[in-house]
Amino acid sequence: MRLSTQTPSTPRLRTTRTAQAQPAGATDEPTGTIVCVLSEVMGRHRVSQTALAQATGLRPATIHALYHDRTSSVTWDVLARLLMGLHALTHEPYEMGDLFRLR
């Protein structure tokens, strides 16, 4: 027979988290999300993804990801190429706000 040399454990105190007060009108949801609306711009002018990829020198996969709003970030170089490529294909000046919206 083996005797235990361990001392009885001390009971743990259970703590509960209480909800912190939030200012009126505040929610846990983010205030907004930036979305790429390149598909709307391209559809308005009937510009294909292939044509935009050729005009910008960007990979077709990059254009596809932007078109379907599946990117988490965009570099300044990519943004500049998109704006210049759209201008070359549509002959209209574009700004960053034309490609992205806050929703």
PDB file of N, CA and C in Angstrom:
ATOM      1  N   MET A   1       0.841  -1.164   0.000  1.00  0.00           N
ATOM      2  CA  MET A   1       0.000   0.000   0.000  1.00  0.00           C
ATOM      3  C   MET A   1       0.889   1.231   0.000  1.00  0.00           C
ATOM      4  N   ARG A   2       0.502   2.193  -0.787  1.00  0.00           N
ATOM      5  CA  ARG A   2       1.306   3.396  -0.945  1.00  0.00           C
ATOM      6  C   ARG A   2       0.576   4.571  -0.339  1.00  0.00           C
ATOM      7  N   LEU A   3       1.265   5.324   0.461  1.00  0.00           N
ATOM      8  CA  LEU A   3       0.679   6.492   1.097  1.00  0.00           C
ATOM      9  C   LEU A   3       0.981   7.733   0.265  1.00  0.00           C
ATOM     10  N   SER A   4       0.023   8.558   0.134  1.00  0.00           N
ATOM     11  CA  SER A   4       0.196   9.786  -0.613  1.00  0.00           C
ATOM     12  C   SER A   4       0.858  10.830   0.259  1.00  0.00           C
ATOM     13  N   THR A   5       1.841  11.493  -0.291  1.00  0.00           N
ATOM     14  CA  THR A   5       2.538  12.539   0.452  1.00  0.00           C
ATOM     15  C   THR A   5       2.060  13.918   0.037  1.00  0.00           C
ATOM     16  N   GLN A   6       1.088  13.968  -0.857  1.00  0.00           N
ATOM     17  CA  GLN A   6       0.594  15.264  -1.322  1.00  0.00           C
ATOM     18  C   GLN A   6      -0.357  15.845  -0.288  1.00  0.00           C
ATOM     19  N   THR A   7      -0.299  17.136  -0.165  1.00  0.00           N
ATOM     20  CA  THR A   7      -1.223  17.820   0.733  1.00  0.00           C
ATOM     21  C   THR A   7      -2.495  18.120  -0.030  1.00  0.00           C
ATOM     22  N   PRO A   8      -3.581  18.145   0.667  1.00  0.00           N
ATOM     23  CA  PRO A   8      -4.823  18.455  -0.043  1.00  0.00           C
ATOM     24  C   PRO A   8      -4.728  19.824  -0.703  1.00  0.00           C
ATOM     25  N   SER A   9      -5.263  19.901  -1.902  1.00  0.00           N
ATOM     26  CA  SER A   9      -5.181  21.167  -2.629  1.00  0.00           C
ATOM     27  C   SER A   9      -6.140  22.179  -2.023  1.00  0.00           C
ATOM     28  N   THR A  10      -5.747  23.415  -2.152  1.00  0.00           N
ATOM     29  CA  THR A  10      -6.603  24.475  -1.635  1.00  0.00           C
ATOM     30  C   THR A  10      -7.658  24.788  -2.681  1.00  0.00           C
ATOM     31  N   PRO A  11      -8.852  25.051  -2.247  1.00  0.00           N
ATOM     32  CA  PRO A  11      -9.905  25.333  -3.219  1.00  0.00           C
ATOM     33  C   PRO A  11      -9.613  26.627  -3.967  1.00  0.00           C
ATOM     34  N   ARG A  12      -9.923  26.621  -5.237  1.00  0.00           N
ATOM     35  CA  ARG A  12      -9.721  27.813  -6.061  1.00  0.00           C
ATOM     36  C   ARG A  12     -10.949  28.693  -5.987  1.00  0.00           C
ATOM     37  N   LEU A  13     -10.685  29.961  -5.994  1.00  0.00           N
ATOM     38  CA  LEU A  13     -11.783  30.912  -6.029  1.00  0.00           C
ATOM     39  C   LEU A  13     -12.191  31.130  -7.477  1.00  0.00           C
ATOM     40  N   ARG A  14     -13.442  31.083  -7.706  1.00  0.00           N
ATOM     41  CA  ARG A  14     -13.925  31.320  -9.058  1.00  0.00           C
ATOM     42  C   ARG A  14     -14.261  32.786  -9.227  1.00  0.00           C
ATOM     43  N   THR A  15     -13.750  33.332 -10.304  1.00  0.00           N
ATOM     44  CA  THR A  15     -14.053  34.733 -10.601  1.00  0.00           C
ATOM     45  C   THR A  15     -14.887  34.786 -11.863  1.00  0.00           C
ATOM     46  N   THR A  16     -15.757  35.697 -11.889  1.00  0.00           N
ATOM     47  CA  THR A  16     -16.576  35.882 -13.083  1.00  0.00           C
ATOM     48  C   THR A  16     -16.307  37.255 -13.647  1.00  0.00           C
ATOM     49  N   ARG A  17     -16.340  37.323 -14.949  1.00  0.00           N
ATOM     50  CA  ARG A  17     -16.147  38.623 -15.599  1.00  0.00           C
ATOM     51  C   ARG A  17     -17.469  39.349 -15.641  1.00  0.00           C
ATOM     52  N   THR A  18     -17.413  40.585 -15.319  1.00  0.00           N
ATOM     53  CA  THR A  18     -18.614  41.402 -15.427  1.00  0.00           C
ATOM     54  C   THR A  18     -18.497  42.261 -16.678  1.00  0.00           C
ATOM     55  N   ALA A  19     -19.600  42.481 -17.312  1.00  0.00           N
ATOM     56  CA  ALA A  19     -19.605  43.301 -18.521  1.00  0.00           C
ATOM     57  C   ALA A  19     -19.269  44.736 -18.157  1.00  0.00           C
ATOM     58  N   GLN A  20     -18.350  45.292 -18.925  1.00  0.00           N
ATOM     59  CA  GLN A  20     -17.992  46.682 -18.694  1.00  0.00           C
ATOM     60  C   GLN A  20     -19.007  47.582 -19.370  1.00  0.00           C
ATOM     61  N   ALA A  21     -19.272  48.684 -18.744  1.00  0.00           N
ATOM     62  CA  ALA A  21     -20.246  49.619 -19.301  1.00  0.00           C
ATOM     63  C   ALA A  21     -19.687  50.254 -20.564  1.00  0.00           C
ATOM     64  N   GLN A  22     -20.530  50.363 -21.590  1.00  0.00           N
ATOM     65  CA  GLN A  22     -20.142  50.994 -22.838  1.00  0.00           C
ATOM     66  C   GLN A  22     -20.907  52.301 -22.988  1.00  0.00           C
ATOM     67  N   PRO A  23     -20.306  53.234 -23.669  1.00  0.00           N
ATOM     68  CA  PRO A  23     -21.016  54.488 -23.912  1.00  0.00           C
ATOM     69  C   PRO A  23     -22.287  54.231 -24.717  1.00  0.00           C
ATOM     70  N   ALA A  24     -23.225  55.125 -24.596  1.00  0.00           N
ATOM     71  CA  ALA A  24     -24.495  54.989 -25.316  1.00  0.00           C
ATOM     72  C   ALA A  24     -24.239  54.922 -26.815  1.00  0.00           C
ATOM     73  N   GLY A  25     -24.859  53.953 -27.465  1.00  0.00           N
ATOM     74  CA  GLY A  25     -24.728  53.808 -28.907  1.00  0.00           C
ATOM     75  C   GLY A  25     -23.525  52.995 -29.342  1.00  0.00           C
ATOM     76  N   ALA A  26     -22.651  52.596 -28.429  1.00  0.00           N
ATOM     77  CA  ALA A  26     -21.472  51.822 -28.787  1.00  0.00           C
ATOM     78  C   ALA A  26     -21.835  50.351 -28.916  1.00  0.00           C
ATOM     79  N   THR A  27     -21.193  49.683 -29.857  1.00  0.00           N
ATOM     80  CA  THR A  27     -21.408  48.253 -30.044  1.00  0.00           C
ATOM     81  C   THR A  27     -20.056  47.561 -30.109  1.00  0.00           C
ATOM     82  N   ASP A  28     -20.079  46.241 -30.039  1.00  0.00           N
ATOM     83  CA  ASP A  28     -18.848  45.471 -30.154  1.00  0.00           C
ATOM     84  C   ASP A  28     -18.413  45.310 -31.605  1.00  0.00           C
ATOM     85  N   GLU A  29     -19.278  45.625 -32.550  1.00  0.00           N
ATOM     86  CA  GLU A  29     -18.969  45.473 -33.960  1.00  0.00           C
ATOM     87  C   GLU A  29     -18.046  46.593 -34.416  1.00  0.00           C
ATOM     88  N   PRO A  30     -17.197  46.302 -35.411  1.00  0.00           N
ATOM     89  CA  PRO A  30     -16.345  47.364 -35.937  1.00  0.00           C
ATOM     90  C   PRO A  30     -17.192  48.469 -36.544  1.00  0.00           C
ATOM     91  N   THR A  31     -16.649  49.660 -36.552  1.00  0.00           N
ATOM     92  CA  THR A  31     -17.410  50.802 -37.031  1.00  0.00           C
ATOM     93  C   THR A  31     -17.568  50.806 -38.545  1.00  0.00           C
ATOM     94  N   GLY A  32     -16.691  50.151 -39.251  1.00  0.00           N
ATOM     95  CA  GLY A  32     -16.808  50.112 -40.700  1.00  0.00           C
ATOM     96  C   GLY A  32     -15.722  49.254 -41.307  1.00  0.00           C
ATOM     97  N   THR A  33     -15.940  48.887 -42.542  1.00  0.00           N
ATOM     98  CA  THR A  33     -14.983  48.084 -43.266  1.00  0.00           C
ATOM     99  C   THR A  33     -14.725  48.738 -44.609  1.00  0.00           C
ATOM    100  N   ILE A  34     -13.487  48.764 -45.019  1.00  0.00           N
ATOM    101  CA  ILE A  34     -13.149  49.300 -46.331  1.00  0.00           C
ATOM    102  C   ILE A  34     -13.266  48.165 -47.330  1.00  0.00           C
ATOM    103  N   VAL A  35     -14.043  48.376 -48.369  1.00  0.00           N
ATOM    104  CA  VAL A  35     -14.237  47.362 -49.398  1.00  0.00           C
ATOM    105  C   VAL A  35     -13.792  47.907 -50.753  1.00  0.00           C
ATOM    106  N   CYS A  36     -13.304  47.008 -51.577  1.00  0.00           N
ATOM    107  CA  CYS A  36     -12.869  47.366 -52.927  1.00  0.00           C
ATOM    108  C   CYS A  36     -14.057  47.232 -53.876  1.00  0.00           C
ATOM    109  N   VAL A  37     -14.349  48.280 -54.610  1.00  0.00           N
ATOM    110  CA  VAL A  37     -15.477  48.277 -55.550  1.00  0.00           C
ATOM    111  C   VAL A  37     -14.970  48.332 -56.994  1.00  0.00           C
ATOM    112  N   LEU A  38     -13.823  47.726 -57.216  1.00  0.00           N
ATOM    113  CA  LEU A  38     -13.240  47.685 -58.553  1.00  0.00           C
ATOM    114  C   LEU A  38     -14.198  47.024 -59.547  1.00  0.00           C
ATOM    115  N   SER A  39     -14.929  46.014 -59.094  1.00  0.00           N
ATOM    116  CA  SER A  39     -15.856  45.322 -59.990  1.00  0.00           C
ATOM    117  C   SER A  39     -16.934  46.278 -60.515  1.00  0.00           C
ATOM    118  N   GLU A  40     -17.396  47.186 -59.670  1.00  0.00           N
ATOM    119  CA  GLU A  40     -18.406  48.154 -60.107  1.00  0.00           C
ATOM    120  C   GLU A  40     -17.850  49.092 -61.172  1.00  0.00           C
ATOM    121  N   VAL A  41     -16.633  49.568 -60.943  1.00  0.00           N
ATOM    122  CA  VAL A  41     -15.997  50.490 -61.894  1.00  0.00           C
ATOM    123  C   VAL A  41     -15.744  49.782 -63.220  1.00  0.00           C
ATOM    124  N   MET A  42     -15.227  48.564 -63.143  1.00  0.00           N
ATOM    125  CA  MET A  42     -14.933  47.818 -64.373  1.00  0.00           C
ATOM    126  C   MET A  42     -16.217  47.466 -65.124  1.00  0.00           C
ATOM    127  N   GLY A  43     -17.269  47.113 -64.389  1.00  0.00           N
ATOM    128  CA  GLY A  43     -18.540  46.778 -65.015  1.00  0.00           C
ATOM    129  C   GLY A  43     -19.178  47.971 -65.685  1.00  0.00           C
ATOM    130  N   ARG A  44     -19.042  49.129 -65.069  1.00  0.00           N
ATOM    131  CA  ARG A  44     -19.621  50.353 -65.633  1.00  0.00           C
ATOM    132  C   ARG A  44     -19.018  50.673 -67.000  1.00  0.00           C
ATOM    133  N   HIS A  45     -17.718  50.372 -67.154  1.00  0.00           N
ATOM    134  CA  HIS A  45     -17.024  50.686 -68.410  1.00  0.00           C
ATOM    135  C   HIS A  45     -16.771  49.449 -69.271  1.00  0.00           C
ATOM    136  N   ARG A  46     -17.271  48.301 -68.825  1.00  0.00           N
ATOM    137  CA  ARG A  46     -17.085  47.033 -69.538  1.00  0.00           C
ATOM    138  C   ARG A  46     -15.613  46.745 -69.805  1.00  0.00           C
ATOM    139  N   VAL A  47     -14.808  46.904 -68.766  1.00  0.00           N
ATOM    140  CA  VAL A  47     -13.385  46.595 -68.841  1.00  0.00           C
ATOM    141  C   VAL A  47     -13.191  45.192 -68.279  1.00  0.00           C
ATOM    142  N   SER A  48     -12.489  44.351 -69.023  1.00  0.00           N
ATOM    143  CA  SER A  48     -12.263  42.983 -68.556  1.00  0.00           C
ATOM    144  C   SER A  48     -11.059  42.941 -67.607  1.00  0.00           C
ATOM    145  N   GLN A  49     -11.005  41.892 -66.814  1.00  0.00           N
ATOM    146  CA  GLN A  49      -9.883  41.713 -65.901  1.00  0.00           C
ATOM    147  C   GLN A  49      -8.584  41.549 -66.684  1.00  0.00           C
ATOM    148  N   THR A  50      -8.659  40.850 -67.798  1.00  0.00           N
ATOM    149  CA  THR A  50      -7.470  40.629 -68.631  1.00  0.00           C
ATOM    150  C   THR A  50      -6.955  41.947 -69.203  1.00  0.00           C
ATOM    151  N   ALA A  51      -7.873  42.775 -69.691  1.00  0.00           N
ATOM    152  CA  ALA A  51      -7.466  44.068 -70.257  1.00  0.00           C
ATOM    153  C   ALA A  51      -6.833  44.948 -69.191  1.00  0.00           C
ATOM    154  N   LEU A  52      -7.394  44.946 -67.981  1.00  0.00           N
ATOM    155  CA  LEU A  52      -6.829  45.762 -66.906  1.00  0.00           C
ATOM    156  C   LEU A  52      -5.473  45.217 -66.476  1.00  0.00           C
ATOM    157  N   ALA A  53      -5.319  43.905 -66.429  1.00  0.00           N
ATOM    158  CA  ALA A  53      -4.024  43.312 -66.070  1.00  0.00           C
ATOM    159  C   ALA A  53      -2.963  43.708 -67.096  1.00  0.00           C
ATOM    160  N   GLN A  54      -3.309  43.690 -68.376  1.00  0.00           N
ATOM    161  CA  GLN A  54      -2.350  44.075 -69.416  1.00  0.00           C
ATOM    162  C   GLN A  54      -2.026  45.562 -69.350  1.00  0.00           C
ATOM    163  N   ALA A  55      -3.013  46.399 -69.082  1.00  0.00           N
ATOM    164  CA  ALA A  55      -2.792  47.847 -69.028  1.00  0.00           C
ATOM    165  C   ALA A  55      -1.980  48.263 -67.808  1.00  0.00           C
ATOM    166  N   THR A  56      -2.090  47.506 -66.725  1.00  0.00           N
ATOM    167  CA  THR A  56      -1.402  47.877 -65.483  1.00  0.00           C
ATOM    168  C   THR A  56      -0.077  47.163 -65.292  1.00  0.00           C
ATOM    169  N   GLY A  57       0.087  46.022 -65.952  1.00  0.00           N
ATOM    170  CA  GLY A  57       1.287  45.226 -65.719  1.00  0.00           C
ATOM    171  C   GLY A  57       1.205  44.396 -64.450  1.00  0.00           C
ATOM    172  N   LEU A  58       0.009  44.348 -63.847  1.00  0.00           N
ATOM    173  CA  LEU A  58      -0.199  43.541 -62.638  1.00  0.00           C
ATOM    174  C   LEU A  58      -0.575  42.123 -63.033  1.00  0.00           C
ATOM    175  N   ARG A  59      -0.324  41.198 -62.138  1.00  0.00           N
ATOM    176  CA  ARG A  59      -0.692  39.814 -62.388  1.00  0.00           C
ATOM    177  C   ARG A  59      -2.216  39.689 -62.478  1.00  0.00           C
ATOM    178  N   PRO A  60      -2.717  38.836 -63.367  1.00  0.00           N
ATOM    179  CA  PRO A  60      -4.170  38.619 -63.443  1.00  0.00           C
ATOM    180  C   PRO A  60      -4.753  38.148 -62.108  1.00  0.00           C
ATOM    181  N   ALA A  61      -3.991  37.388 -61.332  1.00  0.00           N
ATOM    182  CA  ALA A  61      -4.465  36.924 -60.023  1.00  0.00           C
ATOM    183  C   ALA A  61      -4.670  38.096 -59.054  1.00  0.00           C
ATOM    184  N   THR A  62      -3.834  39.115 -59.170  1.00  0.00           N
ATOM    185  CA  THR A  62      -3.986  40.307 -58.327  1.00  0.00           C
ATOM    186  C   THR A  62      -5.260  41.054 -58.700  1.00  0.00           C
ATOM    187  N   ILE A  63      -5.490  41.215 -59.995  1.00  0.00           N
ATOM    188  CA  ILE A  63      -6.712  41.882 -60.456  1.00  0.00           C
ATOM    189  C   ILE A  63      -7.933  41.084 -60.012  1.00  0.00           C
ATOM    190  N   HIS A  64      -7.859  39.763 -60.141  1.00  0.00           N
ATOM    191  CA  HIS A  64      -8.974  38.894 -59.743  1.00  0.00           C
ATOM    192  C   HIS A  64      -9.283  39.057 -58.251  1.00  0.00           C
ATOM    193  N   ALA A  65      -8.262  39.061 -57.416  1.00  0.00           N
ATOM    194  CA  ALA A  65      -8.466  39.206 -55.969  1.00  0.00           C
ATOM    195  C   ALA A  65      -9.078  40.559 -55.631  1.00  0.00           C
ATOM    196  N   LEU A  66      -8.614  41.609 -56.276  1.00  0.00           N
ATOM    197  CA  LEU A  66      -9.188  42.938 -56.040  1.00  0.00           C
ATOM    198  C   LEU A  66     -10.625  43.006 -56.553  1.00  0.00           C
ATOM    199  N   TYR A  67     -10.874  42.438 -57.708  1.00  0.00           N
ATOM    200  CA  TYR A  67     -12.205  42.443 -58.316  1.00  0.00           C
ATOM    201  C   TYR A  67     -13.231  41.796 -57.381  1.00  0.00           C
ATOM    202  N   HIS A  68     -12.831  40.708 -56.731  1.00  0.00           N
ATOM    203  CA  HIS A  68     -13.734  39.986 -55.832  1.00  0.00           C
ATOM    204  C   HIS A  68     -13.577  40.415 -54.371  1.00  0.00           C
ATOM    205  N   ASP A  69     -12.849  41.500 -54.125  1.00  0.00           N
ATOM    206  CA  ASP A  69     -12.644  42.062 -52.780  1.00  0.00           C
ATOM    207  C   ASP A  69     -12.118  40.994 -51.812  1.00  0.00           C
ATOM    208  N   ARG A  70     -11.092  40.291 -52.227  1.00  0.00           N
ATOM    209  CA  ARG A  70     -10.491  39.244 -51.400  1.00  0.00           C
ATOM    210  C   ARG A  70      -9.083  39.596 -50.962  1.00  0.00           C
ATOM    211  N   THR A  71      -8.805  40.864 -50.838  1.00  0.00           N
ATOM    212  CA  THR A  71      -7.481  41.299 -50.404  1.00  0.00           C
ATOM    213  C   THR A  71      -7.583  41.962 -49.039  1.00  0.00           C
ATOM    214  N   SER A  72      -6.530  41.829 -48.265  1.00  0.00           N
ATOM    215  CA  SER A  72      -6.525  42.474 -46.952  1.00  0.00           C
ATOM    216  C   SER A  72      -5.709  43.757 -46.970  1.00  0.00           C
ATOM    217  N   SER A  73      -4.897  43.943 -48.011  1.00  0.00           N
ATOM    218  CA  SER A  73      -4.110  45.168 -48.116  1.00  0.00           C
ATOM    219  C   SER A  73      -3.754  45.415 -49.582  1.00  0.00           C
ATOM    220  N   VAL A  74      -3.436  46.661 -49.875  1.00  0.00           N
ATOM    221  CA  VAL A  74      -3.038  47.061 -51.223  1.00  0.00           C
ATOM    222  C   VAL A  74      -1.858  48.007 -51.078  1.00  0.00           C
ATOM    223  N   THR A  75      -0.800  47.761 -51.840  1.00  0.00           N
ATOM    224  CA  THR A  75       0.361  48.646 -51.766  1.00  0.00           C
ATOM    225  C   THR A  75       0.098  49.905 -52.589  1.00  0.00           C
ATOM    226  N   TRP A  76       0.883  50.930 -52.312  1.00  0.00           N
ATOM    227  CA  TRP A  76       0.738  52.186 -53.054  1.00  0.00           C
ATOM    228  C   TRP A  76       1.042  51.967 -54.534  1.00  0.00           C
ATOM    229  N   ASP A  77       2.013  51.110 -54.830  1.00  0.00           N
ATOM    230  CA  ASP A  77       2.368  50.832 -56.214  1.00  0.00           C
ATOM    231  C   ASP A  77       1.197  50.204 -56.972  1.00  0.00           C
ATOM    232  N   VAL A  78       0.553  49.211 -56.363  1.00  0.00           N
ATOM    233  CA  VAL A  78      -0.600  48.552 -56.997  1.00  0.00           C
ATOM    234  C   VAL A  78      -1.731  49.553 -57.200  1.00  0.00           C
ATOM    235  N   LEU A  79      -1.970  50.378 -56.187  1.00  0.00           N
ATOM    236  CA  LEU A  79      -3.030  51.379 -56.298  1.00  0.00           C
ATOM    237  C   LEU A  79      -2.740  52.361 -57.433  1.00  0.00           C
ATOM    238  N   ALA A  80      -1.504  52.837 -57.520  1.00  0.00           N
ATOM    239  CA  ALA A  80      -1.139  53.778 -58.582  1.00  0.00           C
ATOM    240  C   ALA A  80      -1.291  53.130 -59.953  1.00  0.00           C
ATOM    241  N   ARG A  81      -0.888  51.877 -60.082  1.00  0.00           N
ATOM    242  CA  ARG A  81      -1.020  51.181 -61.357  1.00  0.00           C
ATOM    243  C   ARG A  81      -2.491  51.005 -61.743  1.00  0.00           C
ATOM    244  N   LEU A  82      -3.338  50.677 -60.752  1.00  0.00           N
ATOM    245  CA  LEU A  82      -4.772  50.537 -61.039  1.00  0.00           C
ATOM    246  C   LEU A  82      -5.363  51.841 -61.543  1.00  0.00           C
ATOM    247  N   LEU A  83      -5.039  52.926 -60.882  1.00  0.00           N
ATOM    248  CA  LEU A  83      -5.596  54.225 -61.275  1.00  0.00           C
ATOM    249  C   LEU A  83      -5.122  54.635 -62.669  1.00  0.00           C
ATOM    250  N   MET A  84      -3.832  54.424 -62.938  1.00  0.00           N
ATOM    251  CA  MET A  84      -3.313  54.781 -64.266  1.00  0.00           C
ATOM    252  C   MET A  84      -3.865  53.851 -65.346  1.00  0.00           C
ATOM    253  N   GLY A  85      -4.007  52.559 -65.035  1.00  0.00           N
ATOM    254  CA  GLY A  85      -4.548  51.608 -65.998  1.00  0.00           C
ATOM    255  C   GLY A  85      -6.002  51.891 -66.326  1.00  0.00           C
ATOM    256  N   LEU A  86      -6.791  52.204 -65.303  1.00  0.00           N
ATOM    257  CA  LEU A  86      -8.195  52.548 -65.545  1.00  0.00           C
ATOM    258  C   LEU A  86      -8.313  53.822 -66.364  1.00  0.00           C
ATOM    259  N   HIS A  87      -7.449  54.785 -66.084  1.00  0.00           N
ATOM    260  CA  HIS A  87      -7.460  56.032 -66.860  1.00  0.00           C
ATOM    261  C   HIS A  87      -7.115  55.758 -68.322  1.00  0.00           C
ATOM    262  N   ALA A  88      -6.140  54.894 -68.564  1.00  0.00           N
ATOM    263  CA  ALA A  88      -5.732  54.578 -69.930  1.00  0.00           C
ATOM    264  C   ALA A  88      -6.848  53.858 -70.689  1.00  0.00           C
ATOM    265  N   LEU A  89      -7.596  52.996 -70.012  1.00  0.00           N
ATOM    266  CA  LEU A  89      -8.638  52.220 -70.689  1.00  0.00           C
ATOM    267  C   LEU A  89      -9.955  52.978 -70.857  1.00  0.00           C
ATOM    268  N   THR A  90     -10.272  53.859 -69.898  1.00  0.00           N
ATOM    269  CA  THR A  90     -11.576  54.525 -69.923  1.00  0.00           C
ATOM    270  C   THR A  90     -11.491  56.000 -70.294  1.00  0.00           C
ATOM    271  N   HIS A  91     -10.296  56.559 -70.274  1.00  0.00           N
ATOM    272  CA  HIS A  91     -10.062  57.976 -70.548  1.00  0.00           C
ATOM    273  C   HIS A  91     -10.771  58.880 -69.542  1.00  0.00           C
ATOM    274  N   GLU A  92     -10.964  58.372 -68.328  1.00  0.00           N
ATOM    275  CA  GLU A  92     -11.533  59.156 -67.234  1.00  0.00           C
ATOM    276  C   GLU A  92     -10.549  59.148 -66.066  1.00  0.00           C
ATOM    277  N   PRO A  93     -10.383  60.280 -65.401  1.00  0.00           N
ATOM    278  CA  PRO A  93      -9.485  60.290 -64.235  1.00  0.00           C
ATOM    279  C   PRO A  93     -10.134  59.581 -63.042  1.00  0.00           C
ATOM    280  N   TYR A  94      -9.343  58.784 -62.347  1.00  0.00           N
ATOM    281  CA  TYR A  94      -9.838  58.073 -61.174  1.00  0.00           C
ATOM    282  C   TYR A  94      -9.001  58.444 -59.961  1.00  0.00           C
ATOM    283  N   GLU A  95      -9.650  58.407 -58.806  1.00  0.00           N
ATOM    284  CA  GLU A  95      -8.979  58.653 -57.532  1.00  0.00           C
ATOM    285  C   GLU A  95      -9.173  57.435 -56.647  1.00  0.00           C
ATOM    286  N   MET A  96      -8.432  57.398 -55.565  1.00  0.00           N
ATOM    287  CA  MET A  96      -8.501  56.265 -54.644  1.00  0.00           C
ATOM    288  C   MET A  96      -9.925  56.043 -54.140  1.00  0.00           C
ATOM    289  N   GLY A  97     -10.657  57.102 -53.879  1.00  0.00           N
ATOM    290  CA  GLY A  97     -12.025  56.999 -53.383  1.00  0.00           C
ATOM    291  C   GLY A  97     -12.990  56.378 -54.370  1.00  0.00           C
ATOM    292  N   ASP A  98     -12.602  56.329 -55.632  1.00  0.00           N
ATOM    293  CA  ASP A  98     -13.452  55.699 -56.648  1.00  0.00           C
ATOM    294  C   ASP A  98     -13.375  54.180 -56.586  1.00  0.00           C
ATOM    295  N   LEU A  99     -12.297  53.657 -56.001  1.00  0.00           N
ATOM    296  CA  LEU A  99     -12.077  52.221 -55.955  1.00  0.00           C
ATOM    297  C   LEU A  99     -12.408  51.578 -54.609  1.00  0.00           C
ATOM    298  N   PHE A 100     -12.473  52.395 -53.560  1.00  0.00           N
ATOM    299  CA  PHE A 100     -12.700  51.867 -52.214  1.00  0.00           C
ATOM    300  C   PHE A 100     -13.813  52.646 -51.526  1.00  0.00           C
ATOM    301  N   ARG A 101     -14.598  51.930 -50.719  1.00  0.00           N
ATOM    302  CA  ARG A 101     -15.678  52.564 -49.955  1.00  0.00           C
ATOM    303  C   ARG A 101     -15.655  52.064 -48.527  1.00  0.00           C
ATOM    304  N   LEU A 102     -16.174  52.865 -47.662  1.00  0.00           N
ATOM    305  CA  LEU A 102     -16.323  52.474 -46.251  1.00  0.00           C
ATOM    306  C   LEU A 102     -17.739  51.994 -46.050  1.00  0.00           C
ATOM    307  N   ARG A 103     -17.881  50.751 -45.622  1.00  0.00           N
ATOM    308  CA  ARG A 103     -19.210  50.181 -45.374  1.00  0.00           C
ATOM    309  C   ARG A 103     -19.326  49.767 -43.940  1.00  0.00           C
TER     310      ARG A 103
END
